[in-house]
Amino acid sequence: GQQVMQIPQYQHVQEGEDFTTYCNSSTTLSNIQWYKQRPGGHPVFLIQLVKSGEVKKQKRLTFQFGEAKKNSSLHITATQTTDVGTYFCAGPAGGTSYGKLTFGQGTILTVHP
Amino acid sequence: NAGVTQTPKFQVLKTGQSMTLQCAQDMNHEYMSWYRQDPGMGLRLIHYSVGAGITDQGEVPNGYNVSRSTTEDFPLRLLSAAPSQTSVYFCASSYRITGNGYTFGSGTRLTVV
């Protein structure tokens, strides 16, 4: 079945440093979604990418979807303590659009002030 | 709007007991899913539904049953609880066609002793 792999599993940064997490799928994705989960909380949707090579920005966050639609990345510029949490990528399995969403293992980000 | 409501928030079961985790959404979402979250393993899909009366298995369905008699409700039944089912369970819902991803409930923390 489809696998979605994320690296790194953990990342510790000093406040102000940049952070990047990478996501790779074993199959081509119709879209990829990114979620953030604060410690003790639930996942919250951040963004969806659909087009090959797409790049989207949300303030200090930059999301990219690979040309082959099998990989993606999330880059945070100048991290802040509010960025702490686990970042997940997710893609639909089996060619569906949304019904069966497979998540990566997540990257746990710690930001030291 | 309440969004996605999960009950209970915490539960302790003895091995062999059965119980139902409740999930309700008031957004008229077609898609609903159950995930379990264990340390280092991300979010794993248990069962999902693309509409009332339609359910399908996810990655880890054994030991769990679901039904979707209405659009709003998607209960998860543990048939005979085992310690391996100790986890945090999230219910999530989404429109069939959307760029807004899944909305997650606040989760149920289940311990099986």
Short mmCIF file of C-alpha atoms in Angstrom, two decimals:
data_model
loop_
_atom_site.label_atom_id
_atom_site.label_comp_id
_atom_site.label_asym_id
_atom_site.label_seq_id
_atom_site.Cartn_x
_atom_site.Cartn_y
_atom_site.Cartn_z
CA GLY A 1 0.00 0.00 0.00
CA GLN A 2 0.87 3.64 -0.13
CA GLN A 3 3.55 4.87 2.24
CA VAL A 4 4.25 8.45 3.25
CA MET A 5 7.62 9.00 4.88
CA GLN A 6 8.71 12.12 6.71
CA ILE A 7 12.15 13.24 7.82
CA PRO A 8 13.53 14.17 10.20
CA GLN A 9 11.57 12.62 13.06
CA TYR A 10 12.86 15.25 15.49
CA GLN A 11 14.36 18.71 15.04
CA HIS A 12 15.68 20.97 17.76
CA VAL A 13 16.45 24.57 16.79
CA GLN A 14 17.31 27.81 18.48
CA GLU A 15 14.74 30.53 18.12
CA GLY A 16 15.47 32.45 14.93
CA GLU A 17 16.94 29.48 13.06
CA ASP A 18 15.25 28.01 10.01
CA PHE A 19 13.54 24.62 9.90
CA THR A 20 12.63 22.24 7.09
CA THR A 21 10.73 18.96 7.07
CA TYR A 22 10.53 16.67 4.05
CA CYS A 23 7.80 14.32 2.93
CA ASN A 24 8.08 11.50 0.39
CA SER A 25 5.33 9.28 -0.97
CA SER A 26 5.76 5.87 -2.55
CA THR A 27 3.06 6.80 -5.09
CA THR A 28 2.09 9.89 -7.06
CA LEU A 29 -0.34 12.05 -5.10
CA SER A 30 -3.32 14.00 -6.39
CA ASN A 31 -2.68 16.48 -3.61
CA ILE A 32 -0.71 16.82 -0.41
CA GLN A 33 -1.84 18.39 2.83
CA TRP A 34 0.09 19.72 5.81
CA TYR A 35 -1.09 19.76 9.40
CA LYS A 36 0.29 21.10 12.68
CA GLN A 37 -0.35 19.55 16.07
CA ARG A 38 0.55 21.51 19.18
CA PRO A 39 1.64 19.49 22.23
CA GLY A 40 -1.46 17.93 23.80
CA GLY A 41 -3.67 19.14 20.97
CA HIS A 42 -5.20 17.83 17.81
CA PRO A 43 -3.97 18.19 14.21
CA VAL A 44 -4.95 21.43 12.52
CA PHE A 45 -4.98 21.81 8.74
CA LEU A 46 -2.42 24.26 7.38
CA ILE A 47 -2.52 24.02 3.60
CA GLN A 48 -3.15 21.87 0.54
CA LEU A 49 -0.99 21.70 -2.57
CA VAL A 50 -2.40 20.31 -5.80
CA LYS A 51 -0.26 21.29 -8.79
CA SER A 52 3.11 19.89 -9.79
CA GLY A 53 5.87 22.26 -8.63
CA GLU A 54 3.43 24.37 -6.63
CA VAL A 55 4.82 26.72 -3.99
CA LYS A 56 2.63 28.41 -1.38
CA LYS A 57 3.55 30.74 1.44
CA GLN A 58 1.87 31.53 4.73
CA LYS A 59 3.86 34.28 6.46
CA ARG A 60 7.11 32.53 7.54
CA LEU A 61 6.00 29.10 6.23
CA THR A 62 6.79 27.99 2.67
CA PHE A 63 5.29 24.81 1.24
CA GLN A 64 6.47 23.07 -1.92
CA PHE A 65 5.06 20.20 -3.97
CA GLY A 66 7.55 18.31 -6.11
CA GLU A 67 7.46 18.20 -9.89
CA ALA A 68 6.67 14.46 -9.83
CA LYS A 69 4.00 15.00 -7.14
CA LYS A 70 5.67 12.43 -4.91
CA ASN A 71 7.44 14.72 -2.46
CA SER A 72 6.86 17.90 -0.55
CA SER A 73 8.55 20.15 1.95
CA LEU A 74 7.67 22.66 4.62
CA HIS A 75 10.18 25.37 5.44
CA ILE A 76 9.86 27.76 8.38
CA THR A 77 12.00 30.89 8.31
CA ALA A 78 13.24 32.35 11.60
CA THR A 79 11.44 29.99 13.94
CA GLN A 80 9.57 31.29 16.97
CA THR A 81 8.53 29.47 20.14
CA THR A 82 4.97 29.47 18.82
CA ASP A 83 6.13 27.14 16.02
CA VAL A 84 6.64 24.29 18.51
CA GLY A 85 4.67 21.17 17.65
CA THR A 86 4.49 18.21 15.29
CA TYR A 87 4.16 18.82 11.57
CA PHE A 88 2.48 16.16 9.46
CA CYS A 89 2.14 15.74 5.74
CA ALA A 90 -0.74 13.67 4.39
CA GLY A 91 -1.78 12.36 1.01
CA PRO A 92 -4.80 10.51 -0.34
CA ALA A 93 -4.32 6.80 -0.84
CA GLY A 94 -5.29 4.79 -3.88
CA GLY A 95 -5.92 7.69 -6.20
CA THR A 96 -8.86 9.06 -4.20
CA SER A 97 -9.13 12.75 -3.59
CA TYR A 98 -9.75 12.89 0.15
CA GLY A 99 -11.59 9.87 1.50
CA LYS A 100 -8.59 7.82 2.57
CA LEU A 101 -5.83 10.10 3.82
CA THR A 102 -2.45 8.63 4.76
CA PHE A 103 -0.28 10.59 7.17
CA GLY A 104 3.46 10.65 7.52
CA GLN A 105 5.01 9.94 10.92
CA GLY A 106 5.45 13.64 11.57
CA THR A 107 8.38 15.86 12.50
CA ILE A 108 8.50 17.04 16.10
CA LEU A 109 9.89 20.59 16.26
CA THR A 110 11.34 21.99 19.45
CA VAL A 111 12.35 25.65 19.56
CA HIS A 112 14.73 26.79 22.29
CA PRO A 113 14.37 30.47 23.25
CA ASN B 1 -20.67 25.62 15.03
CA ALA B 2 -19.25 22.95 17.31
CA GLY B 3 -17.14 21.32 14.56
CA VAL B 4 -16.15 17.73 15.38
CA THR B 5 -17.16 16.55 18.84
CA GLN B 6 -15.61 13.45 20.40
CA THR B 7 -16.71 11.79 23.62
CA PRO B 8 -15.41 10.76 26.05
CA LYS B 9 -12.14 12.68 26.35
CA PHE B 10 -10.59 10.05 28.62
CA GLN B 11 -11.42 6.41 29.21
CA VAL B 12 -9.88 3.50 31.10
CA LEU B 13 -10.99 0.00 30.13
CA LYS B 14 -10.17 -3.43 31.39
CA THR B 15 -8.94 -6.02 28.92
CA GLY B 16 -11.88 -7.68 27.24
CA GLN B 17 -14.36 -4.88 27.80
CA SER B 18 -16.15 -3.26 24.89
CA MET B 19 -17.01 0.37 24.37
CA THR B 20 -17.99 2.94 21.76
CA LEU B 21 -16.14 6.15 21.05
CA GLN B 22 -18.56 8.77 19.82
CA CYS B 23 -17.92 11.24 17.03
CA ALA B 24 -20.34 13.84 15.69
CA GLN B 25 -19.90 16.71 13.24
CA ASP B 26 -22.30 19.52 12.41
CA MET B 27 -20.68 20.74 9.20
CA ASN B 28 -22.50 18.39 6.81
CA HIS B 29 -19.17 16.83 5.83
CA GLU B 30 -19.39 13.76 3.61
CA TYR B 31 -16.06 12.23 4.66
CA MET B 32 -15.33 11.01 8.18
CA SER B 33 -12.36 9.05 9.49
CA TRP B 34 -10.96 7.53 12.65
CA TYR B 35 -7.24 7.66 13.38
CA ARG B 36 -5.15 6.39 16.25
CA GLN B 37 -1.99 8.15 17.32
CA ASP B 38 0.87 6.35 19.02
CA PRO B 39 4.31 7.82 19.84
CA GLY B 40 6.63 7.74 16.84
CA MET B 41 3.99 6.28 14.52
CA GLY B 42 2.08 9.31 13.42
CA LEU B 43 -1.61 9.03 12.65
CA ARG B 44 -2.80 5.66 11.42
CA LEU B 45 -6.15 5.30 9.70
CA ILE B 46 -8.52 2.79 11.32
CA HIS B 47 -11.74 3.16 9.32
CA TYR B 48 -13.20 5.81 7.09
CA SER B 49 -16.51 6.69 5.45
CA VAL B 50 -17.29 8.65 2.29
CA GLY B 51 -20.97 9.04 3.12
CA ALA B 52 -23.88 7.71 5.12
CA GLY B 53 -24.12 3.94 4.78
CA ILE B 54 -20.62 3.58 3.32
CA THR B 55 -17.57 2.56 5.35
CA ASP B 56 -14.21 1.04 4.53
CA GLN B 57 -11.13 -0.21 6.31
CA GLY B 58 -7.99 1.78 6.77
CA GLU B 59 -4.49 0.69 7.72
CA VAL B 60 -5.23 -0.78 11.17
CA PRO B 61 -8.89 -1.95 11.30
CA ASN B 62 -8.57 -5.13 13.37
CA GLY B 63 -10.45 -5.00 16.66
CA TYR B 64 -12.60 -2.05 15.61
CA ASN B 65 -16.02 -1.67 14.00
CA VAL B 66 -17.73 1.38 12.58
CA SER B 67 -21.08 2.32 11.13
CA ARG B 68 -22.39 5.48 9.46
CA SER B 69 -26.16 5.59 9.71
CA THR B 70 -26.31 9.39 9.44
CA THR B 71 -24.09 12.05 7.89
CA GLU B 72 -23.40 13.54 11.33
CA ASP B 73 -22.34 10.51 13.39
CA PHE B 74 -19.49 8.04 13.01
CA PRO B 75 -19.04 5.91 16.16
CA LEU B 76 -16.03 3.63 16.65
CA ARG B 77 -16.63 0.38 18.54
CA LEU B 78 -13.94 -1.56 20.34
CA LEU B 79 -15.18 -5.12 20.41
CA SER B 80 -12.90 -6.63 23.07
CA ALA B 81 -10.32 -4.15 24.34
CA ALA B 82 -6.66 -5.14 24.43
CA PRO B 83 -3.66 -3.29 25.91
CA SER B 84 -2.38 -2.77 22.34
CA GLN B 85 -5.37 -0.51 21.78
CA THR B 86 -4.09 1.97 24.35
CA SER B 87 -3.77 5.11 22.26
CA VAL B 88 -5.16 8.54 21.46
CA TYR B 89 -8.05 8.34 19.01
CA PHE B 90 -8.97 11.17 16.68
CA CYS B 91 -12.07 11.53 14.59
CA ALA B 92 -11.88 13.81 11.55
CA SER B 93 -14.25 15.01 8.85
CA SER B 94 -14.05 16.78 5.50
CA TYR B 95 -16.12 17.86 2.55
CA ARG B 96 -15.80 15.58 -0.46
CA ILE B 97 -14.40 18.36 -2.61
CA THR B 98 -12.49 20.98 -0.69
CA GLY B 99 -9.17 22.66 -0.26
CA ASN B 100 -9.66 22.98 3.47
CA GLY B 101 -8.47 19.58 4.59
CA TYR B 102 -9.80 17.56 7.48
CA THR B 103 -11.22 19.02 10.68
CA PHE B 104 -10.17 16.98 13.71
CA GLY B 105 -11.90 16.44 17.01
CA SER B 106 -10.04 17.01 20.26
CA GLY B 107 -9.37 13.29 20.72
CA THR B 108 -10.09 10.48 23.16
CA ARG B 109 -7.24 9.18 25.30
CA LEU B 110 -7.90 5.48 25.90
CA THR B 111 -6.01 3.27 28.33
CA VAL B 112 -6.60 -0.48 28.41
CA VAL B 113 -5.33 -2.23 31.52
#
